[in-house]
Amino acid sequence: DAGVIQSPRHEVTEMGQEVTLRCKPISGHDYLFWYRQTMMRGLELLIYFNNNVPIDDSGMPEDRFSAKMPNASFSTLKIQPSEPRDSAVYFCASNNGGGRGYTFGSGTRLTVV
Amino acid sequence: RKEVEQDPGPFNVPEGATVAFNCTYSNSASQSFFWYRQDCRKEPKLLMSVYSSGNEDGRFTAQLNRASQYISLLIRDSKLSDSATYLCVVKGNNDMRFGAGTRLTVKP
């Protein structure tokens, strides 16, 4: 199993630009989660999907952030326009429900200058 | 009040020492509990689940006290390779909430 795959690993962009982060969950996992990690705030849940449907997006910081899951094997997190305070590591994770833990991808380290 | 609170440390211990981490959570309806380990610049990885009866995995022992809303992790005979940040995790229906993590450094 290839695990949760995220791309890109690193992204450096200028303030105001659009950023798109990508995630491929583990095959057969029907839950997908987007987290953001910073030194100040730790790991924060942004949004999660079940069977491609967004269930809870209350963690999405503001309208500049949007997430989609067009099919069971792909999700995107988009920031438009990006700001320096969006600089963080963004993790995607998946699981197949129940009381199990999540498997995380390697993360995307985003720097907005 | 944060949903999941941990002592951030750092804990600096010699090889072979026993070290314990504690965690409290605020949501009494939480259903599942975990400890994750995160190495520097890496993703969090599941260390172990935590059960009400307590559970052990080699040198690691986890305990849960639902009445006190308290979780613990004990590491015996610590190794250099145990150096990492340990994250306490509480799960409701489907989403997991993470503590800020406790940093452990094991020194020779």
PDB file of N, CA and C in Angstrom, chain B residues 13-104:
ATOM      1  N   VAL B  13      15.717  13.093  29.152  1.00  0.00           N
ATOM      2  CA  VAL B  13      15.976  11.967  30.048  1.00  0.00           C
ATOM      3  C   VAL B  13      17.155  11.166  29.529  1.00  0.00           C
ATOM      4  N   PRO B  14      17.847  10.457  30.417  1.00  0.00           N
ATOM      5  CA  PRO B  14      18.952   9.590  29.973  1.00  0.00           C
ATOM      6  C   PRO B  14      18.393   8.278  29.432  1.00  0.00           C
ATOM      7  N   GLU B  15      19.165   7.644  28.593  1.00  0.00           N
ATOM      8  CA  GLU B  15      18.803   6.304  28.102  1.00  0.00           C
ATOM      9  C   GLU B  15      18.502   5.397  29.280  1.00  0.00           C
ATOM     10  N   GLY B  16      17.472   4.574  29.120  1.00  0.00           N
ATOM     11  CA  GLY B  16      17.127   3.621  30.164  1.00  0.00           C
ATOM     12  C   GLY B  16      16.133   4.156  31.178  1.00  0.00           C
ATOM     13  N   ALA B  17      15.871   5.458  31.138  1.00  0.00           N
ATOM     14  CA  ALA B  17      14.944   6.042  32.110  1.00  0.00           C
ATOM     15  C   ALA B  17      13.502   5.678  31.766  1.00  0.00           C
ATOM     16  N   THR B  18      12.656   5.816  32.764  1.00  0.00           N
ATOM     17  CA  THR B  18      11.212   5.701  32.570  1.00  0.00           C
ATOM     18  C   THR B  18      10.625   7.104  32.565  1.00  0.00           C
ATOM     19  N   VAL B  19       9.771   7.377  31.588  1.00  0.00           N
ATOM     20  CA  VAL B  19       9.187   8.712  31.473  1.00  0.00           C
ATOM     21  C   VAL B  19       7.679   8.572  31.245  1.00  0.00           C
ATOM     22  N   ALA B  20       6.933   9.503  31.826  1.00  0.00           N
ATOM     23  CA  ALA B  20       5.470   9.454  31.709  1.00  0.00           C
ATOM     24  C   ALA B  20       4.942  10.783  31.196  1.00  0.00           C
ATOM     25  N   PHE B  21       3.986  10.691  30.276  1.00  0.00           N
ATOM     26  CA  PHE B  21       3.313  11.872  29.738  1.00  0.00           C
ATOM     27  C   PHE B  21       1.842  11.817  30.125  1.00  0.00           C
ATOM     28  N   ASN B  22       1.289  12.980  30.406  1.00  0.00           N
ATOM     29  CA  ASN B  22      -0.115  13.055  30.766  1.00  0.00           C
ATOM     30  C   ASN B  22      -0.876  13.968  29.809  1.00  0.00           C
ATOM     31  N   CYS B  23      -2.149  13.762  29.773  1.00  0.00           N
ATOM     32  CA  CYS B  23      -2.999  14.516  28.851  1.00  0.00           C
ATOM     33  C   CYS B  23      -4.400  14.573  29.455  1.00  0.00           C
ATOM     34  N   THR B  24      -5.065  15.716  29.335  1.00  0.00           N
ATOM     35  CA  THR B  24      -6.466  15.818  29.741  1.00  0.00           C
ATOM     36  C   THR B  24      -7.285  16.295  28.560  1.00  0.00           C
ATOM     37  N   TYR B  25      -8.559  15.912  28.544  1.00  0.00           N
ATOM     38  CA  TYR B  25      -9.438  16.323  27.462  1.00  0.00           C
ATOM     39  C   TYR B  25     -10.727  16.858  28.043  1.00  0.00           C
ATOM     40  N   SER B  26     -11.399  17.719  27.268  1.00  0.00           N
ATOM     41  CA  SER B  26     -12.548  18.436  27.809  1.00  0.00           C
ATOM     42  C   SER B  26     -13.890  17.834  27.412  1.00  0.00           C
ATOM     43  N   ASN B  27     -13.938  17.099  26.313  1.00  0.00           N
ATOM     44  CA  ASN B  27     -15.211  16.589  25.817  1.00  0.00           C
ATOM     45  C   ASN B  27     -15.500  15.207  26.393  1.00  0.00           C
ATOM     46  N   SER B  28     -16.434  15.144  27.311  1.00  0.00           N
ATOM     47  CA  SER B  28     -16.729  13.871  27.974  1.00  0.00           C
ATOM     48  C   SER B  28     -17.366  12.857  27.030  1.00  0.00           C
ATOM     49  N   ALA B  29     -17.836  13.318  25.863  1.00  0.00           N
ATOM     50  CA  ALA B  29     -18.442  12.403  24.893  1.00  0.00           C
ATOM     51  C   ALA B  29     -17.411  11.770  23.966  1.00  0.00           C
ATOM     52  N   SER B  30     -16.150  12.069  24.155  1.00  0.00           N
ATOM     53  CA  SER B  30     -15.100  11.501  23.306  1.00  0.00           C
ATOM     54  C   SER B  30     -15.145   9.987  23.371  1.00  0.00           C
ATOM     55  N   GLN B  31     -14.851   9.364  22.237  1.00  0.00           N
ATOM     56  CA  GLN B  31     -15.070   7.929  22.131  1.00  0.00           C
ATOM     57  C   GLN B  31     -13.796   7.105  21.990  1.00  0.00           C
ATOM     58  N   SER B  32     -12.805   7.661  21.328  1.00  0.00           N
ATOM     59  CA  SER B  32     -11.585   6.889  21.081  1.00  0.00           C
ATOM     60  C   SER B  32     -10.388   7.762  21.418  1.00  0.00           C
ATOM     61  N   PHE B  33      -9.303   7.082  21.778  1.00  0.00           N
ATOM     62  CA  PHE B  33      -8.139   7.806  22.276  1.00  0.00           C
ATOM     63  C   PHE B  33      -6.871   7.154  21.721  1.00  0.00           C
ATOM     64  N   PHE B  34      -5.891   8.000  21.422  1.00  0.00           N
ATOM     65  CA  PHE B  34      -4.669   7.493  20.788  1.00  0.00           C
ATOM     66  C   PHE B  34      -3.466   8.288  21.273  1.00  0.00           C
ATOM     67  N   TRP B  35      -2.320   7.683  21.117  1.00  0.00           N
ATOM     68  CA  TRP B  35      -1.056   8.416  21.170  1.00  0.00           C
ATOM     69  C   TRP B  35      -0.406   8.307  19.798  1.00  0.00           C
ATOM     70  N   TYR B  36       0.014   9.466  19.299  1.00  0.00           N
ATOM     71  CA  TYR B  36       0.761   9.533  18.055  1.00  0.00           C
ATOM     72  C   TYR B  36       2.172  10.007  18.363  1.00  0.00           C
ATOM     73  N   ARG B  37       3.088   9.628  17.484  1.00  0.00           N
ATOM     74  CA  ARG B  37       4.457  10.090  17.586  1.00  0.00           C
ATOM     75  C   ARG B  37       4.767  10.905  16.329  1.00  0.00           C
ATOM     76  N   GLN B  38       5.472  12.031  16.532  1.00  0.00           N
ATOM     77  CA  GLN B  38       5.865  12.843  15.378  1.00  0.00           C
ATOM     78  C   GLN B  38       7.345  13.183  15.484  1.00  0.00           C
ATOM     79  N   ASP B  39       8.097  12.738  14.504  1.00  0.00           N
ATOM     80  CA  ASP B  39       9.507  13.101  14.407  1.00  0.00           C
ATOM     81  C   ASP B  39       9.632  14.443  13.706  1.00  0.00           C
ATOM     82  N   CYS B  40      10.775  15.096  13.919  1.00  0.00           N
ATOM     83  CA  CYS B  40      10.985  16.442  13.371  1.00  0.00           C
ATOM     84  C   CYS B  40      10.785  16.442  11.859  1.00  0.00           C
ATOM     85  N   ARG B  41       9.936  17.339  11.395  1.00  0.00           N
ATOM     86  CA  ARG B  41       9.677  17.537   9.968  1.00  0.00           C
ATOM     87  C   ARG B  41       9.078  16.313   9.290  1.00  0.00           C
ATOM     88  N   LYS B  42       8.391  15.491  10.070  1.00  0.00           N
ATOM     89  CA  LYS B  42       7.703  14.322   9.531  1.00  0.00           C
ATOM     90  C   LYS B  42       6.221  14.374   9.904  1.00  0.00           C
ATOM     91  N   GLU B  43       5.458  13.450   9.334  1.00  0.00           N
ATOM     92  CA  GLU B  43       4.049  13.376   9.657  1.00  0.00           C
ATOM     93  C   GLU B  43       3.829  12.633  10.969  1.00  0.00           C
ATOM     94  N   PRO B  44       2.704  12.888  11.641  1.00  0.00           N
ATOM     95  CA  PRO B  44       2.370  12.103  12.835  1.00  0.00           C
ATOM     96  C   PRO B  44       2.114  10.650  12.453  1.00  0.00           C
ATOM     97  N   LYS B  45       2.556   9.753  13.325  1.00  0.00           N
ATOM     98  CA  LYS B  45       2.319   8.323  13.083  1.00  0.00           C
ATOM     99  C   LYS B  45       1.710   7.700  14.331  1.00  0.00           C
ATOM    100  N   LEU B  46       0.748   6.832  14.112  1.00  0.00           N
ATOM    101  CA  LEU B  46       0.054   6.193  15.216  1.00  0.00           C
ATOM    102  C   LEU B  46       1.013   5.339  16.032  1.00  0.00           C
ATOM    103  N   LEU B  47       1.077   5.621  17.326  1.00  0.00           N
ATOM    104  CA  LEU B  47       1.899   4.825  18.244  1.00  0.00           C
ATOM    105  C   LEU B  47       1.056   3.707  18.843  1.00  0.00           C
ATOM    106  N   MET B  48      -0.076   4.084  19.429  1.00  0.00           N
ATOM    107  CA  MET B  48      -0.960   3.086  20.001  1.00  0.00           C
ATOM    108  C   MET B  48      -2.324   3.687  20.321  1.00  0.00           C
ATOM    109  N   SER B  49      -3.320   2.828  20.301  1.00  0.00           N
ATOM    110  CA  SER B  49      -4.631   3.220  20.787  1.00  0.00           C
ATOM    111  C   SER B  49      -4.620   3.125  22.313  1.00  0.00           C
ATOM    112  N   VAL B  50      -5.592   3.763  22.951  1.00  0.00           N
ATOM    113  CA  VAL B  50      -5.674   3.750  24.408  1.00  0.00           C
ATOM    114  C   VAL B  50      -7.040   3.203  24.801  1.00  0.00           C
ATOM    115  N   TYR B  51      -7.052   2.183  25.632  1.00  0.00           N
ATOM    116  CA  TYR B  51      -8.295   1.545  26.042  1.00  0.00           C
ATOM    117  C   TYR B  51      -8.522   1.749  27.537  1.00  0.00           C
ATOM    118  N   SER B  52      -9.794   1.679  27.919  1.00  0.00           N
ATOM    119  CA  SER B  52     -10.154   1.937  29.317  1.00  0.00           C
ATOM    120  C   SER B  52      -9.459   0.977  30.277  1.00  0.00           C
ATOM    121  N   SER B  53      -9.221  -0.227  29.809  1.00  0.00           N
ATOM    122  CA  SER B  53      -8.594  -1.236  30.670  1.00  0.00           C
ATOM    123  C   SER B  53      -7.080  -1.061  30.738  1.00  0.00           C
ATOM    124  N   GLY B  54      -6.567  -0.110  29.971  1.00  0.00           N
ATOM    125  CA  GLY B  54      -5.121   0.051  29.891  1.00  0.00           C
ATOM    126  C   GLY B  54      -4.544  -0.949  28.916  1.00  0.00           C
ATOM    127  N   ASN B  55      -3.508  -0.568  28.220  1.00  0.00           N
ATOM    128  CA  ASN B  55      -2.906  -1.493  27.276  1.00  0.00           C
ATOM    129  C   ASN B  55      -1.412  -1.229  27.156  1.00  0.00           C
ATOM    130  N   GLU B  56      -0.735  -2.289  26.762  1.00  0.00           N
ATOM    131  CA  GLU B  56       0.717  -2.265  26.734  1.00  0.00           C
ATOM    132  C   GLU B  56       1.195  -2.745  25.370  1.00  0.00           C
ATOM    133  N   ASP B  57       2.260  -2.126  24.884  1.00  0.00           N
ATOM    134  CA  ASP B  57       2.877  -2.562  23.630  1.00  0.00           C
ATOM    135  C   ASP B  57       4.378  -2.459  23.836  1.00  0.00           C
ATOM    136  N   GLY B  58       4.983  -3.566  24.229  1.00  0.00           N
ATOM    137  CA  GLY B  58       6.414  -3.560  24.499  1.00  0.00           C
ATOM    138  C   GLY B  58       6.747  -2.649  25.666  1.00  0.00           C
ATOM    139  N   ARG B  59       7.575  -1.650  25.413  1.00  0.00           N
ATOM    140  CA  ARG B  59       7.996  -0.736  26.470  1.00  0.00           C
ATOM    141  C   ARG B  59       6.977   0.384  26.742  1.00  0.00           C
ATOM    142  N   PHE B  60       5.916   0.409  25.987  1.00  0.00           N
ATOM    143  CA  PHE B  60       4.923   1.482  26.066  1.00  0.00           C
ATOM    144  C   PHE B  60       3.638   0.997  26.746  1.00  0.00           C
ATOM    145  N   THR B  61       3.169   1.804  27.705  1.00  0.00           N
ATOM    146  CA  THR B  61       1.907   1.494  28.380  1.00  0.00           C
ATOM    147  C   THR B  61       1.016   2.724  28.352  1.00  0.00           C
ATOM    148  N   ALA B  62      -0.222   2.538  27.932  1.00  0.00           N
ATOM    149  CA  ALA B  62      -1.184   3.643  27.878  1.00  0.00           C
ATOM    150  C   ALA B  62      -2.321   3.368  28.843  1.00  0.00           C
ATOM    151  N   GLN B  63      -2.803   4.431  29.466  1.00  0.00           N
ATOM    152  CA  GLN B  63      -3.918   4.327  30.411  1.00  0.00           C
ATOM    153  C   GLN B  63      -4.947   5.400  30.091  1.00  0.00           C
ATOM    154  N   LEU B  64      -6.197   5.068  30.354  1.00  0.00           N
ATOM    155  CA  LEU B  64      -7.299   6.014  30.160  1.00  0.00           C
ATOM    156  C   LEU B  64      -8.145   6.026  31.419  1.00  0.00           C
ATOM    157  N   ASN B  65      -8.447   7.214  31.892  1.00  0.00           N
ATOM    158  CA  ASN B  65      -9.370   7.373  33.025  1.00  0.00           C
ATOM    159  C   ASN B  65     -10.510   8.265  32.544  1.00  0.00           C
ATOM    160  N   ARG B  66     -11.626   7.636  32.184  1.00  0.00           N
ATOM    161  CA  ARG B  66     -12.746   8.409  31.618  1.00  0.00           C
ATOM    162  C   ARG B  66     -13.370   9.339  32.655  1.00  0.00           C
ATOM    163  N   ALA B  67     -13.404   8.895  33.905  1.00  0.00           N
ATOM    164  CA  ALA B  67     -14.041   9.727  34.938  1.00  0.00           C
ATOM    165  C   ALA B  67     -13.284  11.038  35.118  1.00  0.00           C
ATOM    166  N   SER B  68     -11.959  10.967  35.052  1.00  0.00           N
ATOM    167  CA  SER B  68     -11.130  12.158  35.207  1.00  0.00           C
ATOM    168  C   SER B  68     -10.777  12.799  33.878  1.00  0.00           C
ATOM    169  N   GLN B  69     -11.161  12.162  32.764  1.00  0.00           N
ATOM    170  CA  GLN B  69     -10.855  12.652  31.420  1.00  0.00           C
ATOM    171  C   GLN B  69      -9.355  12.861  31.279  1.00  0.00           C
ATOM    172  N   TYR B  70      -8.647  11.781  31.510  1.00  0.00           N
ATOM    173  CA  TYR B  70      -7.195  11.813  31.635  1.00  0.00           C
ATOM    174  C   TYR B  70      -6.606  10.617  30.906  1.00  0.00           C
ATOM    175  N   ILE B  71      -5.525  10.879  30.158  1.00  0.00           N
ATOM    176  CA  ILE B  71      -4.840   9.826  29.403  1.00  0.00           C
ATOM    177  C   ILE B  71      -3.358   9.903  29.749  1.00  0.00           C
ATOM    178  N   SER B  72      -2.716   8.765  29.798  1.00  0.00           N
ATOM    179  CA  SER B  72      -1.282   8.776  30.093  1.00  0.00           C
ATOM    180  C   SER B  72      -0.534   7.815  29.168  1.00  0.00           C
ATOM    181  N   LEU B  73       0.748   8.079  29.036  1.00  0.00           N
ATOM    182  CA  LEU B  73       1.657   7.207  28.280  1.00  0.00           C
ATOM    183  C   LEU B  73       2.923   7.046  29.101  1.00  0.00           C
ATOM    184  N   LEU B  74       3.298   5.801  29.320  1.00  0.00           N
ATOM    185  CA  LEU B  74       4.517   5.482  30.060  1.00  0.00           C
ATOM    186  C   LEU B  74       5.495   4.801  29.111  1.00  0.00           C
ATOM    187  N   ILE B  75       6.717   5.294  29.095  1.00  0.00           N
ATOM    188  CA  ILE B  75       7.775   4.664  28.289  1.00  0.00           C
ATOM    189  C   ILE B  75       8.846   4.157  29.245  1.00  0.00           C
ATOM    190  N   ARG B  76       9.059   2.857  29.207  1.00  0.00           N
ATOM    191  CA  ARG B  76      10.097   2.251  30.054  1.00  0.00           C
ATOM    192  C   ARG B  76      11.361   2.027  29.256  1.00  0.00           C
ATOM    193  N   ASP B  77      12.500   2.012  29.958  1.00  0.00           N
ATOM    194  CA  ASP B  77      13.771   1.704  29.323  1.00  0.00           C
ATOM    195  C   ASP B  77      13.935   2.517  28.031  1.00  0.00           C
ATOM    196  N   SER B  78      13.848   3.812  28.143  1.00  0.00           N
ATOM    197  CA  SER B  78      13.825   4.681  26.962  1.00  0.00           C
ATOM    198  C   SER B  78      15.108   4.533  26.135  1.00  0.00           C
ATOM    199  N   LYS B  79      14.916   4.635  24.829  1.00  0.00           N
ATOM    200  CA  LYS B  79      15.993   4.512  23.846  1.00  0.00           C
ATOM    201  C   LYS B  79      16.227   5.863  23.168  1.00  0.00           C
ATOM    202  N   LEU B  80      17.399   6.017  22.593  1.00  0.00           N
ATOM    203  CA  LEU B  80      17.673   7.245  21.841  1.00  0.00           C
ATOM    204  C   LEU B  80      16.620   7.457  20.758  1.00  0.00           C
ATOM    205  N   SER B  81      16.183   6.358  20.153  1.00  0.00           N
ATOM    206  CA  SER B  81      15.224   6.432  19.054  1.00  0.00           C
ATOM    207  C   SER B  81      13.821   6.832  19.514  1.00  0.00           C
ATOM    208  N   ASP B  82      13.593   6.903  20.817  1.00  0.00           N
ATOM    209  CA  ASP B  82      12.294   7.368  21.317  1.00  0.00           C
ATOM    210  C   ASP B  82      12.186   8.887  21.266  1.00  0.00           C
ATOM    211  N   SER B  83      13.272   9.572  20.991  1.00  0.00           N
ATOM    212  CA  SER B  83      13.242  11.035  20.922  1.00  0.00           C
ATOM    213  C   SER B  83      12.292  11.476  19.815  1.00  0.00           C
ATOM    214  N   ALA B  84      11.287  12.245  20.198  1.00  0.00           N
ATOM    215  CA  ALA B  84      10.241  12.671  19.267  1.00  0.00           C
ATOM    216  C   ALA B  84       9.262  13.542  20.052  1.00  0.00           C
ATOM    217  N   THR B  85       8.236  13.991  19.359  1.00  0.00           N
ATOM    218  CA  THR B  85       7.117  14.655  20.020  1.00  0.00           C
ATOM    219  C   THR B  85       5.955  13.679  20.091  1.00  0.00           C
ATOM    220  N   TYR B  86       5.365  13.570  21.258  1.00  0.00           N
ATOM    221  CA  TYR B  86       4.258  12.620  21.475  1.00  0.00           C
ATOM    222  C   TYR B  86       2.952  13.403  21.582  1.00  0.00           C
ATOM    223  N   LEU B  87       2.012  13.046  20.717  1.00  0.00           N
ATOM    224  CA  LEU B  87       0.749  13.767  20.601  1.00  0.00           C
ATOM    225  C   LEU B  87      -0.385  12.940  21.191  1.00  0.00           C
ATOM    226  N   CYS B  88      -1.103  13.544  22.091  1.00  0.00           N
ATOM    227  CA  CYS B  88      -2.303  12.930  22.661  1.00  0.00           C
ATOM    228  C   CYS B  88      -3.475  13.251  21.732  1.00  0.00           C
ATOM    229  N   VAL B  89      -4.278  12.268  21.424  1.00  0.00           N
ATOM    230  CA  VAL B  89      -5.341  12.454  20.434  1.00  0.00           C
ATOM    231  C   VAL B  89      -6.654  11.907  20.958  1.00  0.00           C
ATOM    232  N   VAL B  90      -7.695  12.706  20.780  1.00  0.00           N
ATOM    233  CA  VAL B  90      -9.036  12.346  21.253  1.00  0.00           C
ATOM    234  C   VAL B  90      -9.984  12.390  20.058  1.00  0.00           C
ATOM    235  N   LYS B  91     -10.779  11.365  19.925  1.00  0.00           N
ATOM    236  CA  LYS B  91     -11.670  11.274  18.770  1.00  0.00           C
ATOM    237  C   LYS B  91     -13.124  11.265  19.223  1.00  0.00           C
ATOM    238  N   GLY B  92     -13.928  12.128  18.540  1.00  0.00           N
ATOM    239  CA  GLY B  92     -15.362  12.126  18.790  1.00  0.00           C
ATOM    240  C   GLY B  92     -16.031  11.136  17.870  1.00  0.00           C
ATOM    241  N   ASN B  93     -17.023  11.597  17.120  1.00  0.00           N
ATOM    242  CA  ASN B  93     -17.690  10.692  16.187  1.00  0.00           C
ATOM    243  C   ASN B  93     -16.746  10.254  15.078  1.00  0.00           C
ATOM    244  N   ASN B  94     -16.138  11.233  14.437  1.00  0.00           N
ATOM    245  CA  ASN B  94     -15.260  10.884  13.322  1.00  0.00           C
ATOM    246  C   ASN B  94     -13.972  11.693  13.295  1.00  0.00           C
ATOM    247  N   ASP B  95     -13.969  12.871  13.902  1.00  0.00           N
ATOM    248  CA  ASP B  95     -12.796  13.722  13.765  1.00  0.00           C
ATOM    249  C   ASP B  95     -11.911  13.648  15.001  1.00  0.00           C
ATOM    250  N   MET B  96     -10.615  13.666  14.772  1.00  0.00           N
ATOM    251  CA  MET B  96      -9.644  13.592  15.852  1.00  0.00           C
ATOM    252  C   MET B  96      -9.136  14.985  16.204  1.00  0.00           C
ATOM    253  N   ARG B  97      -8.983  15.213  17.502  1.00  0.00           N
ATOM    254  CA  ARG B  97      -8.428  16.472  17.995  1.00  0.00           C
ATOM    255  C   ARG B  97      -7.107  16.158  18.663  1.00  0.00           C
ATOM    256  N   PHE B  98      -6.102  16.946  18.314  1.00  0.00           N
ATOM    257  CA  PHE B  98      -4.741  16.696  18.783  1.00  0.00           C
ATOM    258  C   PHE B  98      -4.333  17.661  19.886  1.00  0.00           C
ATOM    259  N   GLY B  99      -3.594  17.136  20.852  1.00  0.00           N
ATOM    260  CA  GLY B  99      -2.908  18.011  21.783  1.00  0.00           C
ATOM    261  C   GLY B  99      -1.718  18.652  21.095  1.00  0.00           C
ATOM    262  N   ALA B 100      -1.118  19.615  21.763  1.00  0.00           N
ATOM    263  CA  ALA B 100       0.006  20.342  21.178  1.00  0.00           C
ATOM    264  C   ALA B 100       1.278  19.498  21.149  1.00  0.00           C
ATOM    265  N   GLY B 101       1.290  18.403  21.913  1.00  0.00           N
ATOM    266  CA  GLY B 101       2.445  17.504  21.884  1.00  0.00           C
ATOM    267  C   GLY B 101       3.396  17.750  23.034  1.00  0.00           C
ATOM    268  N   THR B 102       4.064  16.684  23.435  1.00  0.00           N
ATOM    269  CA  THR B 102       5.106  16.739  24.458  1.00  0.00           C
ATOM    270  C   THR B 102       6.409  16.288  23.814  1.00  0.00           C
ATOM    271  N   ARG B 103       7.403  17.133  23.904  1.00  0.00           N
ATOM    272  CA  ARG B 103       8.684  16.828  23.270  1.00  0.00           C
ATOM    273  C   ARG B 103       9.567  16.033  24.221  1.00  0.00           C
ATOM    274  N   LEU B 104      10.066  14.913  23.727  1.00  0.00           N
ATOM    275  CA  LEU B 104      10.969  14.050  24.498  1.00  0.00           C
ATOM    276  C   LEU B 104      12.319  13.976  23.803  1.00  0.00           C
TER     277      LEU B 104
END
